[in-house]
PDB file of N, CA, C and O in Angstrom, chain B, residues numbered from 101:
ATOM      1  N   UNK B 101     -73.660-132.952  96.281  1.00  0.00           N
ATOM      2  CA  UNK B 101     -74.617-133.770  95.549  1.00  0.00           C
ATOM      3  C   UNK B 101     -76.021-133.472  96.076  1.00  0.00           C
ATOM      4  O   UNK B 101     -76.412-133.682  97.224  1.00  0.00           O
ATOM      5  N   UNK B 102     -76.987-132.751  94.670  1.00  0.00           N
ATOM      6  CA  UNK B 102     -78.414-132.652  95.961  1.00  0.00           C
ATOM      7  C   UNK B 102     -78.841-134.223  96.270  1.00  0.00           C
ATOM      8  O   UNK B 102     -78.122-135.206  96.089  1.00  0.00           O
ATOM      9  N   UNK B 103     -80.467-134.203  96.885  1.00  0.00           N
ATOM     10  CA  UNK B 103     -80.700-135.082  97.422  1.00  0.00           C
ATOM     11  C   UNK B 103     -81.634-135.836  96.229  1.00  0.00           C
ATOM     12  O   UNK B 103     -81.941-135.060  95.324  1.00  0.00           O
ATOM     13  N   UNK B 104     -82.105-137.130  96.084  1.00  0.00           N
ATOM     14  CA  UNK B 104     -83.209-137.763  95.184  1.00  0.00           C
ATOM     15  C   UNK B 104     -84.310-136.967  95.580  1.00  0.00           C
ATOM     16  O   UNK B 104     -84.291-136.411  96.678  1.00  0.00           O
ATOM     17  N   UNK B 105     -85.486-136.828  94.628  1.00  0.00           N
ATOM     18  CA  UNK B 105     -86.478-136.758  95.045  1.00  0.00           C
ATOM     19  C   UNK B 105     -87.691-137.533  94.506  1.00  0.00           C
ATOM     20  O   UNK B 105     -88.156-137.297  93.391  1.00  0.00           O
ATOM     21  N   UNK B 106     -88.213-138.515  95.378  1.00  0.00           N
ATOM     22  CA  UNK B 106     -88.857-139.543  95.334  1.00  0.00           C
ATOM     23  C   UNK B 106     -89.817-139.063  93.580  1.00  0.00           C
ATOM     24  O   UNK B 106     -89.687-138.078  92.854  1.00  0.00           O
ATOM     25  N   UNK B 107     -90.555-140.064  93.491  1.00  0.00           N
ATOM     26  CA  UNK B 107     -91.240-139.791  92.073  1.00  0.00           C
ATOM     27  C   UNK B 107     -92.557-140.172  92.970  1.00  0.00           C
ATOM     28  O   UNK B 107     -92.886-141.146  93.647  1.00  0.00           O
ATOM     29  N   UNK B 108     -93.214-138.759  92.591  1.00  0.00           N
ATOM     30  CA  UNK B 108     -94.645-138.870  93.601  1.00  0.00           C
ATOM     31  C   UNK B 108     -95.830-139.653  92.955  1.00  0.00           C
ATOM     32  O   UNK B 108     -96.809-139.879  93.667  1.00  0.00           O
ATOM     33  N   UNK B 109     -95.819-140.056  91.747  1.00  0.00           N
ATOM     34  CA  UNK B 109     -96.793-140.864  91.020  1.00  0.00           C
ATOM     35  C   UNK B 109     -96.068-142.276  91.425  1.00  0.00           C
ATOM     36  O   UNK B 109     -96.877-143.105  91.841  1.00  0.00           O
ATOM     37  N   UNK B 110     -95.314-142.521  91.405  1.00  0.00           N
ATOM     38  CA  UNK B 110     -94.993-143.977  92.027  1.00  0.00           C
ATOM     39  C   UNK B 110     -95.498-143.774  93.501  1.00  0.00           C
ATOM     40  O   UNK B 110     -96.368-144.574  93.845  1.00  0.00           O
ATOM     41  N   UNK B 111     -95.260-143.211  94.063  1.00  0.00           N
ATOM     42  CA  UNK B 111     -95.212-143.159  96.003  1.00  0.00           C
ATOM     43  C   UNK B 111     -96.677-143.283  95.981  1.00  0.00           C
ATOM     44  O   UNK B 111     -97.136-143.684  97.051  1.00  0.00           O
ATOM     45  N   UNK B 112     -97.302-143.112  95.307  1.00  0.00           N
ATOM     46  CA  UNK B 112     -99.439-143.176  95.411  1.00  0.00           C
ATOM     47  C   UNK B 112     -99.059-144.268  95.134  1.00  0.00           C
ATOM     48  O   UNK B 112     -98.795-144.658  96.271  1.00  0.00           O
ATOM     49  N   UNK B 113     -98.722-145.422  94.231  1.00  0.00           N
ATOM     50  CA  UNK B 113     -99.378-146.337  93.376  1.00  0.00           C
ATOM     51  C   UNK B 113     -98.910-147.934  94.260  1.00  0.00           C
ATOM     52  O   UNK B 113     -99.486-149.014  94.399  1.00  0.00           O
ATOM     53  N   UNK B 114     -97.346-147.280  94.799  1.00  0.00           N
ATOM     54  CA  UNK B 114     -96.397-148.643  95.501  1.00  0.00           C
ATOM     55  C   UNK B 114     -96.489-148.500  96.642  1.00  0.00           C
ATOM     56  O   UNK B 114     -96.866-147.473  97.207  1.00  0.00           O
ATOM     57  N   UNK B 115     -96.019-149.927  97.347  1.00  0.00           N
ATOM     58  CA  UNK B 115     -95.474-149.378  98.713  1.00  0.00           C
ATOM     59  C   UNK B 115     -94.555-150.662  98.819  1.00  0.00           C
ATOM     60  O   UNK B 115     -94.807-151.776  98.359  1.00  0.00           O
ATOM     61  N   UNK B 116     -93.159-150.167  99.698  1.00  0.00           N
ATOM     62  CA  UNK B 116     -92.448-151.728  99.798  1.00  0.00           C
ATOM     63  C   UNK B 116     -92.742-152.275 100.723  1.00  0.00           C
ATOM     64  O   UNK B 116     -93.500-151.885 101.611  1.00  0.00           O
ATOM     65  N   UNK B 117     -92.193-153.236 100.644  1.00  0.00           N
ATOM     66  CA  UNK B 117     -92.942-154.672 102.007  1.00  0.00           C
ATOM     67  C   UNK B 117     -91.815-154.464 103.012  1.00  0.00           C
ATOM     68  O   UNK B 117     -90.992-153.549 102.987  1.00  0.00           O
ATOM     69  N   UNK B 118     -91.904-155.464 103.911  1.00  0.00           N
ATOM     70  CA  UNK B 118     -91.046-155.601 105.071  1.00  0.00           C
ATOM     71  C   UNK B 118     -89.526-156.387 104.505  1.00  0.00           C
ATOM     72  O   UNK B 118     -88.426-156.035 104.931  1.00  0.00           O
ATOM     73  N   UNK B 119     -89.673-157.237 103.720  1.00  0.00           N
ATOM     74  CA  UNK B 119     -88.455-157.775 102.794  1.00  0.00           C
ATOM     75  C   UNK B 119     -88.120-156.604 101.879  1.00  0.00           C
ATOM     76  O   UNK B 119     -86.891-156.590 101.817  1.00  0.00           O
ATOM     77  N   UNK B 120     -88.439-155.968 101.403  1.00  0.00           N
ATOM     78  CA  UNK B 120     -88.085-154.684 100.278  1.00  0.00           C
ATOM     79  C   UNK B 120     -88.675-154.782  98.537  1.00  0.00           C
ATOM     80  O   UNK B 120     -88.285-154.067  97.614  1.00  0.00           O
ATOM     81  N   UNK B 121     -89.834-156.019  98.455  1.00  0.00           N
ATOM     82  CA  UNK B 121     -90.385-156.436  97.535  1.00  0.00           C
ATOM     83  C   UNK B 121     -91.465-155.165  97.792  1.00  0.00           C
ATOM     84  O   UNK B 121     -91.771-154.475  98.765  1.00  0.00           O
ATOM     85  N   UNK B 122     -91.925-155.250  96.189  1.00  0.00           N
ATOM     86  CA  UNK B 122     -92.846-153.883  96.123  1.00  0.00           C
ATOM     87  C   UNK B 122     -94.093-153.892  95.606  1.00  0.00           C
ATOM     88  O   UNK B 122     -94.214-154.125  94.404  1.00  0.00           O
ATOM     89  N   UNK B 123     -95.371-153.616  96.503  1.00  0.00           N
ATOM     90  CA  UNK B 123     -96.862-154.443  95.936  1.00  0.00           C
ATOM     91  C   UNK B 123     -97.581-152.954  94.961  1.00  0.00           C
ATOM     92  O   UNK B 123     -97.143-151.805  94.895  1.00  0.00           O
ATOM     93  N   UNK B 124     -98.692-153.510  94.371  1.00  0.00           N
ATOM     94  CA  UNK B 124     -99.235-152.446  94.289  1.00  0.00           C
ATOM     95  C   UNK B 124    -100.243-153.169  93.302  1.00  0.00           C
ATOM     96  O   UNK B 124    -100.027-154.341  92.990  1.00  0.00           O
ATOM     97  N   UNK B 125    -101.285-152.521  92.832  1.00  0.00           N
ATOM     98  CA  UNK B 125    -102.361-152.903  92.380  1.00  0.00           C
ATOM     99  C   UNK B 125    -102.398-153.781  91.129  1.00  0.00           C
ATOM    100  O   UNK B 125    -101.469-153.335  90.455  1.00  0.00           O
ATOM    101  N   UNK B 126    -102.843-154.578  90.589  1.00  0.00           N
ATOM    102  CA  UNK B 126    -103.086-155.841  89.729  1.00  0.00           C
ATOM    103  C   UNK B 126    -102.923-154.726  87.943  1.00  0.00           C
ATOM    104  O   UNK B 126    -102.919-153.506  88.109  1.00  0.00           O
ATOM    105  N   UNK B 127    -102.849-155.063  86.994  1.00  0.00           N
ATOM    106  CA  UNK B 127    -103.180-154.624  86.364  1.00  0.00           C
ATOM    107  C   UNK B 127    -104.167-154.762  85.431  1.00  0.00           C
ATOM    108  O   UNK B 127    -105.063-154.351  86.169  1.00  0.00           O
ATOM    109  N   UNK B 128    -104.858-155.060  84.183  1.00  0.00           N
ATOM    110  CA  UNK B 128    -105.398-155.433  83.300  1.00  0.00           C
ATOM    111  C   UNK B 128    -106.822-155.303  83.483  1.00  0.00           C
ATOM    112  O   UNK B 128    -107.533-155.859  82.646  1.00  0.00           O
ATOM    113  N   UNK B 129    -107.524-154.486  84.699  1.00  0.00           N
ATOM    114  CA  UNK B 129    -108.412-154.432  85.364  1.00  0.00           C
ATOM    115  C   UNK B 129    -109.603-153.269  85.162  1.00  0.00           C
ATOM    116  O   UNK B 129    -110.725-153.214  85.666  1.00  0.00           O
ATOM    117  N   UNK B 130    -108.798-152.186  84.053  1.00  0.00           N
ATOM    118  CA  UNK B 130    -109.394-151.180  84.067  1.00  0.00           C
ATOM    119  C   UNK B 130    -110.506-150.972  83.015  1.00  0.00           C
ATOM    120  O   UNK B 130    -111.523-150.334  83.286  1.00  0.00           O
ATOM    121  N   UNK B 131    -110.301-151.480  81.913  1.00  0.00           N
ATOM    122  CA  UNK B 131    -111.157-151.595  80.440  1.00  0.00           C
ATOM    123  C   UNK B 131    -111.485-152.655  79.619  1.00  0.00           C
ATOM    124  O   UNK B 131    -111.109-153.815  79.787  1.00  0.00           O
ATOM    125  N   UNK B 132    -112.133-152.279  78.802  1.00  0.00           N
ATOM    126  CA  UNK B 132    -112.554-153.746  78.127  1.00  0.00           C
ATOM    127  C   UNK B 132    -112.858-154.926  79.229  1.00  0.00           C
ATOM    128  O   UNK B 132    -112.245-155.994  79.217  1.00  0.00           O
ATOM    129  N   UNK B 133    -114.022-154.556  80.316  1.00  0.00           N
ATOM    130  CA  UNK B 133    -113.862-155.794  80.982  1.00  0.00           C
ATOM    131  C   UNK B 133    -114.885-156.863  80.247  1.00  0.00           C
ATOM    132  O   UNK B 133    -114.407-157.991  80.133  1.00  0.00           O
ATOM    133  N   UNK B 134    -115.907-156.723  79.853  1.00  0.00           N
ATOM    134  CA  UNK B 134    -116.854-156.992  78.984  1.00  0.00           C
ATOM    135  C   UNK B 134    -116.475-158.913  78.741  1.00  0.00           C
ATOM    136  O   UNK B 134    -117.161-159.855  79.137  1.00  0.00           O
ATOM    137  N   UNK B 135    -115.178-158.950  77.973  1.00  0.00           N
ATOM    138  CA  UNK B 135    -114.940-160.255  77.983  1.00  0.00           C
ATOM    139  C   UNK B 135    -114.497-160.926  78.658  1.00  0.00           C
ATOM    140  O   UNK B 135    -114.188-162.094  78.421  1.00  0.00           O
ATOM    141  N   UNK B 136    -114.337-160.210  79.873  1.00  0.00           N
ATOM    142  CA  UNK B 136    -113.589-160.960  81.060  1.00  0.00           C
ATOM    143  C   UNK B 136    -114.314-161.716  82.180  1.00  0.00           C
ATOM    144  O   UNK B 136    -115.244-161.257  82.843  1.00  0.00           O
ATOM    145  N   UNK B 137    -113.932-162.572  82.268  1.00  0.00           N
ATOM    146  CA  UNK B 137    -114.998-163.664  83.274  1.00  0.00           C
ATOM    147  C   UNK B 137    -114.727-162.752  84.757  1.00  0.00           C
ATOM    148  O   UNK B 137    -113.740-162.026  84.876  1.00  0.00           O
ATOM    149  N   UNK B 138    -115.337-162.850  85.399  1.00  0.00           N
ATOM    150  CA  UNK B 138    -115.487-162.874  86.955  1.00  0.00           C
ATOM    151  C   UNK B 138    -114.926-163.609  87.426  1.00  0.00           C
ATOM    152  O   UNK B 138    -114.770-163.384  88.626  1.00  0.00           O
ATOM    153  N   UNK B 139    -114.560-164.331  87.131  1.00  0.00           N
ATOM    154  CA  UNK B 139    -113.683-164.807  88.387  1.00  0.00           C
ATOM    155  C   UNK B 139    -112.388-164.148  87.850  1.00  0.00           C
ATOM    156  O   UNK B 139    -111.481-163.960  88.660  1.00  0.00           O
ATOM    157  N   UNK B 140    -112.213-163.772  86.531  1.00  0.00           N
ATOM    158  CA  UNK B 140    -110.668-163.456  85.941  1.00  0.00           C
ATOM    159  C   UNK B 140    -111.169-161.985  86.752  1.00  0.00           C
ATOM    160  O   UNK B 140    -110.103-161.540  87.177  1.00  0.00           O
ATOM    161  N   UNK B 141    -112.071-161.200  87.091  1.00  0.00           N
ATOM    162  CA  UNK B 141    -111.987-159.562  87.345  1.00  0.00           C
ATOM    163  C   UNK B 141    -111.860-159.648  88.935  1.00  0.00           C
ATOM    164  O   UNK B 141    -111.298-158.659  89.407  1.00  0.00           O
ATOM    165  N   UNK B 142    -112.186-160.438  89.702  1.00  0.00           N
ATOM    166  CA  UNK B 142    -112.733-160.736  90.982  1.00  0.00           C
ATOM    167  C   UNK B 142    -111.061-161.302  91.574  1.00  0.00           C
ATOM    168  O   UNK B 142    -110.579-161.035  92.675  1.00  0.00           O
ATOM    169  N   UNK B 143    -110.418-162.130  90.478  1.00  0.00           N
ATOM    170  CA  UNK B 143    -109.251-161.970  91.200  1.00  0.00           C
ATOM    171  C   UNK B 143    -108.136-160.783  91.030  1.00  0.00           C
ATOM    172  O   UNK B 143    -107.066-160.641  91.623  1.00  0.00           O
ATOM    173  N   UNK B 144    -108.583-160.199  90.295  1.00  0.00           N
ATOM    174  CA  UNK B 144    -107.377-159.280  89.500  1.00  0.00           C
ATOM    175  C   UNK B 144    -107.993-157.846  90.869  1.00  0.00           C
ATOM    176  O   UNK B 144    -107.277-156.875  90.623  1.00  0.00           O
ATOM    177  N   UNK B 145    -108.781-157.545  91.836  1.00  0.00           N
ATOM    178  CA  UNK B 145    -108.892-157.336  92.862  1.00  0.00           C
ATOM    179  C   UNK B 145    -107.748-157.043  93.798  1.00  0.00           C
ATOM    180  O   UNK B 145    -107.064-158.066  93.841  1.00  0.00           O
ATOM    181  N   UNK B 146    -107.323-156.271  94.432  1.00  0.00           N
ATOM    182  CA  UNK B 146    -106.514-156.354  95.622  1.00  0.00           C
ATOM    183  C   UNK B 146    -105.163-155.506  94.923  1.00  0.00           C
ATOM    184  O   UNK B 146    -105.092-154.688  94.006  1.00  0.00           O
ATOM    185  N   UNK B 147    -103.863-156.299  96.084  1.00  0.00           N
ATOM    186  CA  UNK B 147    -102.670-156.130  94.744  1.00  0.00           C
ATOM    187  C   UNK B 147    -101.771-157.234  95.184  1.00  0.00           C
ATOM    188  O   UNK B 147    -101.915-158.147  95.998  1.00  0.00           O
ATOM    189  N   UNK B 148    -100.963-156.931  94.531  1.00  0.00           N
ATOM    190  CA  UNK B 148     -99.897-158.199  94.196  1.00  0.00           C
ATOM    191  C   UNK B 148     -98.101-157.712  94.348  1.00  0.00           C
ATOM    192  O   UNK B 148     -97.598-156.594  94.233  1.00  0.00           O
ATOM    193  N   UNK B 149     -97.620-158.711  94.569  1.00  0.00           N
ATOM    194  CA  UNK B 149     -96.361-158.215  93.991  1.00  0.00           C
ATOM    195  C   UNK B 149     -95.795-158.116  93.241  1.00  0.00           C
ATOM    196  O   UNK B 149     -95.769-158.971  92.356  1.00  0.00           O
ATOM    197  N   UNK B 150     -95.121-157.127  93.214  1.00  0.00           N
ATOM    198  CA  UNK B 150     -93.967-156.645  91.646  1.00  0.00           C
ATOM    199  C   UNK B 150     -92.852-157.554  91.133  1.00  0.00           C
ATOM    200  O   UNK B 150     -91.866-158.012  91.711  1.00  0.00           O
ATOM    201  N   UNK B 151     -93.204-157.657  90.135  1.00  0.00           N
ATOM    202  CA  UNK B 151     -91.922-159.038  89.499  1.00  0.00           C
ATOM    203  C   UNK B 151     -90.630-158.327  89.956  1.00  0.00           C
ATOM    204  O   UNK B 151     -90.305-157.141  90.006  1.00  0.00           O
ATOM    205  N   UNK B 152     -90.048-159.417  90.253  1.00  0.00           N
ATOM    206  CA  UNK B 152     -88.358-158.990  90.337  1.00  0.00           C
ATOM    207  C   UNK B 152     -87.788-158.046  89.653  1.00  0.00           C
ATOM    208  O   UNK B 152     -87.278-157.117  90.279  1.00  0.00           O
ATOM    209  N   UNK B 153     -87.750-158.059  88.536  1.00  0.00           N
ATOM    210  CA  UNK B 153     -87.446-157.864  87.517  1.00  0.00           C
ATOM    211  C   UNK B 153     -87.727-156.406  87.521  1.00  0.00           C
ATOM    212  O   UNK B 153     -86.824-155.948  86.820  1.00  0.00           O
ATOM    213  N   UNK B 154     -88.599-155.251  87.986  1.00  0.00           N
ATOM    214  CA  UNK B 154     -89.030-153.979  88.107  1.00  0.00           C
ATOM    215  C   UNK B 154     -88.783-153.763  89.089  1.00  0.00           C
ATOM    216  O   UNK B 154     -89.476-152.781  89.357  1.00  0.00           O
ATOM    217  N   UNK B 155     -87.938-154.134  90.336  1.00  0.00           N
ATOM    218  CA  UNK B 155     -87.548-153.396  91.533  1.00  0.00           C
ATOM    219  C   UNK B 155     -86.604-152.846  91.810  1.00  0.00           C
ATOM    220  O   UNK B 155     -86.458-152.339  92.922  1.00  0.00           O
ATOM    221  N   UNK B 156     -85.254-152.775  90.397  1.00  0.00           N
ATOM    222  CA  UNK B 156     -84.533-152.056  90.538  1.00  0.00           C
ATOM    223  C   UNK B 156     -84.858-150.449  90.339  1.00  0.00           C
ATOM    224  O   UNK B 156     -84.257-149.589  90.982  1.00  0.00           O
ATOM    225  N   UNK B 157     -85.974-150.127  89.286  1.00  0.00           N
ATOM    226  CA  UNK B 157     -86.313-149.657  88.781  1.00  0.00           C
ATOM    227  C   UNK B 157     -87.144-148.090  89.410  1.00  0.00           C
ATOM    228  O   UNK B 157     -87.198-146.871  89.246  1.00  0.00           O
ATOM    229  N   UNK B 158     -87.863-149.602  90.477  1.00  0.00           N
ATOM    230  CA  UNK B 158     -88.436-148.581  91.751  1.00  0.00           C
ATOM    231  C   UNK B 158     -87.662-148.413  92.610  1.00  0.00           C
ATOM    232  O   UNK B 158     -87.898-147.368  93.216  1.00  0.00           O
ATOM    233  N   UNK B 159     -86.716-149.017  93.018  1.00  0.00           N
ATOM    234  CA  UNK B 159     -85.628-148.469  94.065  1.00  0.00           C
ATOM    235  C   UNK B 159     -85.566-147.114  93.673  1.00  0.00           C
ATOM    236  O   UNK B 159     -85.779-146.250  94.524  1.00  0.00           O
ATOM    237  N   UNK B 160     -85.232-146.717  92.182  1.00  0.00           N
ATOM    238  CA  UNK B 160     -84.844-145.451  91.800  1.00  0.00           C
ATOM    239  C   UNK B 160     -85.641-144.307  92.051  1.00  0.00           C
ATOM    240  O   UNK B 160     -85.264-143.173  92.348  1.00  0.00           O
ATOM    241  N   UNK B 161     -87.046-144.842  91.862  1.00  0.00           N
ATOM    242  CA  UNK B 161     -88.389-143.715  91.745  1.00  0.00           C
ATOM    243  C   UNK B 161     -88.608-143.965  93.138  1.00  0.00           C
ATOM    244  O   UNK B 161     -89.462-143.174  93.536  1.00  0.00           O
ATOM    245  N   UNK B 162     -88.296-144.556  93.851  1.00  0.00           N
ATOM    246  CA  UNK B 162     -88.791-144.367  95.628  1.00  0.00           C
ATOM    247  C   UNK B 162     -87.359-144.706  96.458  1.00  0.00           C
ATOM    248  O   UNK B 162     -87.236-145.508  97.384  1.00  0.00           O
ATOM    249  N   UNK B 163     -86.322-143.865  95.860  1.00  0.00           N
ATOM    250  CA  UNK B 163     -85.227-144.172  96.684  1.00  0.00           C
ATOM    251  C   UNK B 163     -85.461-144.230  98.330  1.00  0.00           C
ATOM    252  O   UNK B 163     -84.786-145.015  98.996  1.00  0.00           O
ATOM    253  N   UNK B 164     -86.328-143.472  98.879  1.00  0.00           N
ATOM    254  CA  UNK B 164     -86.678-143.235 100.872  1.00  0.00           C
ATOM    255  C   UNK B 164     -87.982-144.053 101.212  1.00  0.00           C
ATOM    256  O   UNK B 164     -88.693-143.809 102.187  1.00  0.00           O
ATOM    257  N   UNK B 165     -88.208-145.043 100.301  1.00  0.00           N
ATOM    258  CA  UNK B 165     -89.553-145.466 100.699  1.00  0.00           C
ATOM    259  C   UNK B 165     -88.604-146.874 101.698  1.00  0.00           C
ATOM    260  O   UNK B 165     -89.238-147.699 102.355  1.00  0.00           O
TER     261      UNK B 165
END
């Protein structure tokens, strides 16, 4: 059986935590900010964690992370 090989556009974007939850940057942040309040752009800042719900997903694309 060869080996996985990680998905290198995920490995830039994620990283997993110490529990195995997986953060990575906010989304909705990039365009059209124009109507977006400041405080809505000012928090969307930083990153966050990944819904449950998408970490099986990345297990797959970062099987060695």
């Amino acid at each position: 059986m060869p080996k996985m090989k990680t998905h290198r556009g995920a490995a830039k974007r994620f990283k997993k935590t110490a529990t195995g939850k997986f953060k990575g940057k906010n989304g909705y942040a990039r365009h059209i900010l124009e109507k977006k309040s400041a405080k809505r752009k000012r928090q969307l800042r930083g990153t966050c964690v990944i819904d449950k719900a998408d970490t099986p997903k990345l297990n797959l694309l970062l099987p060695y992370l």
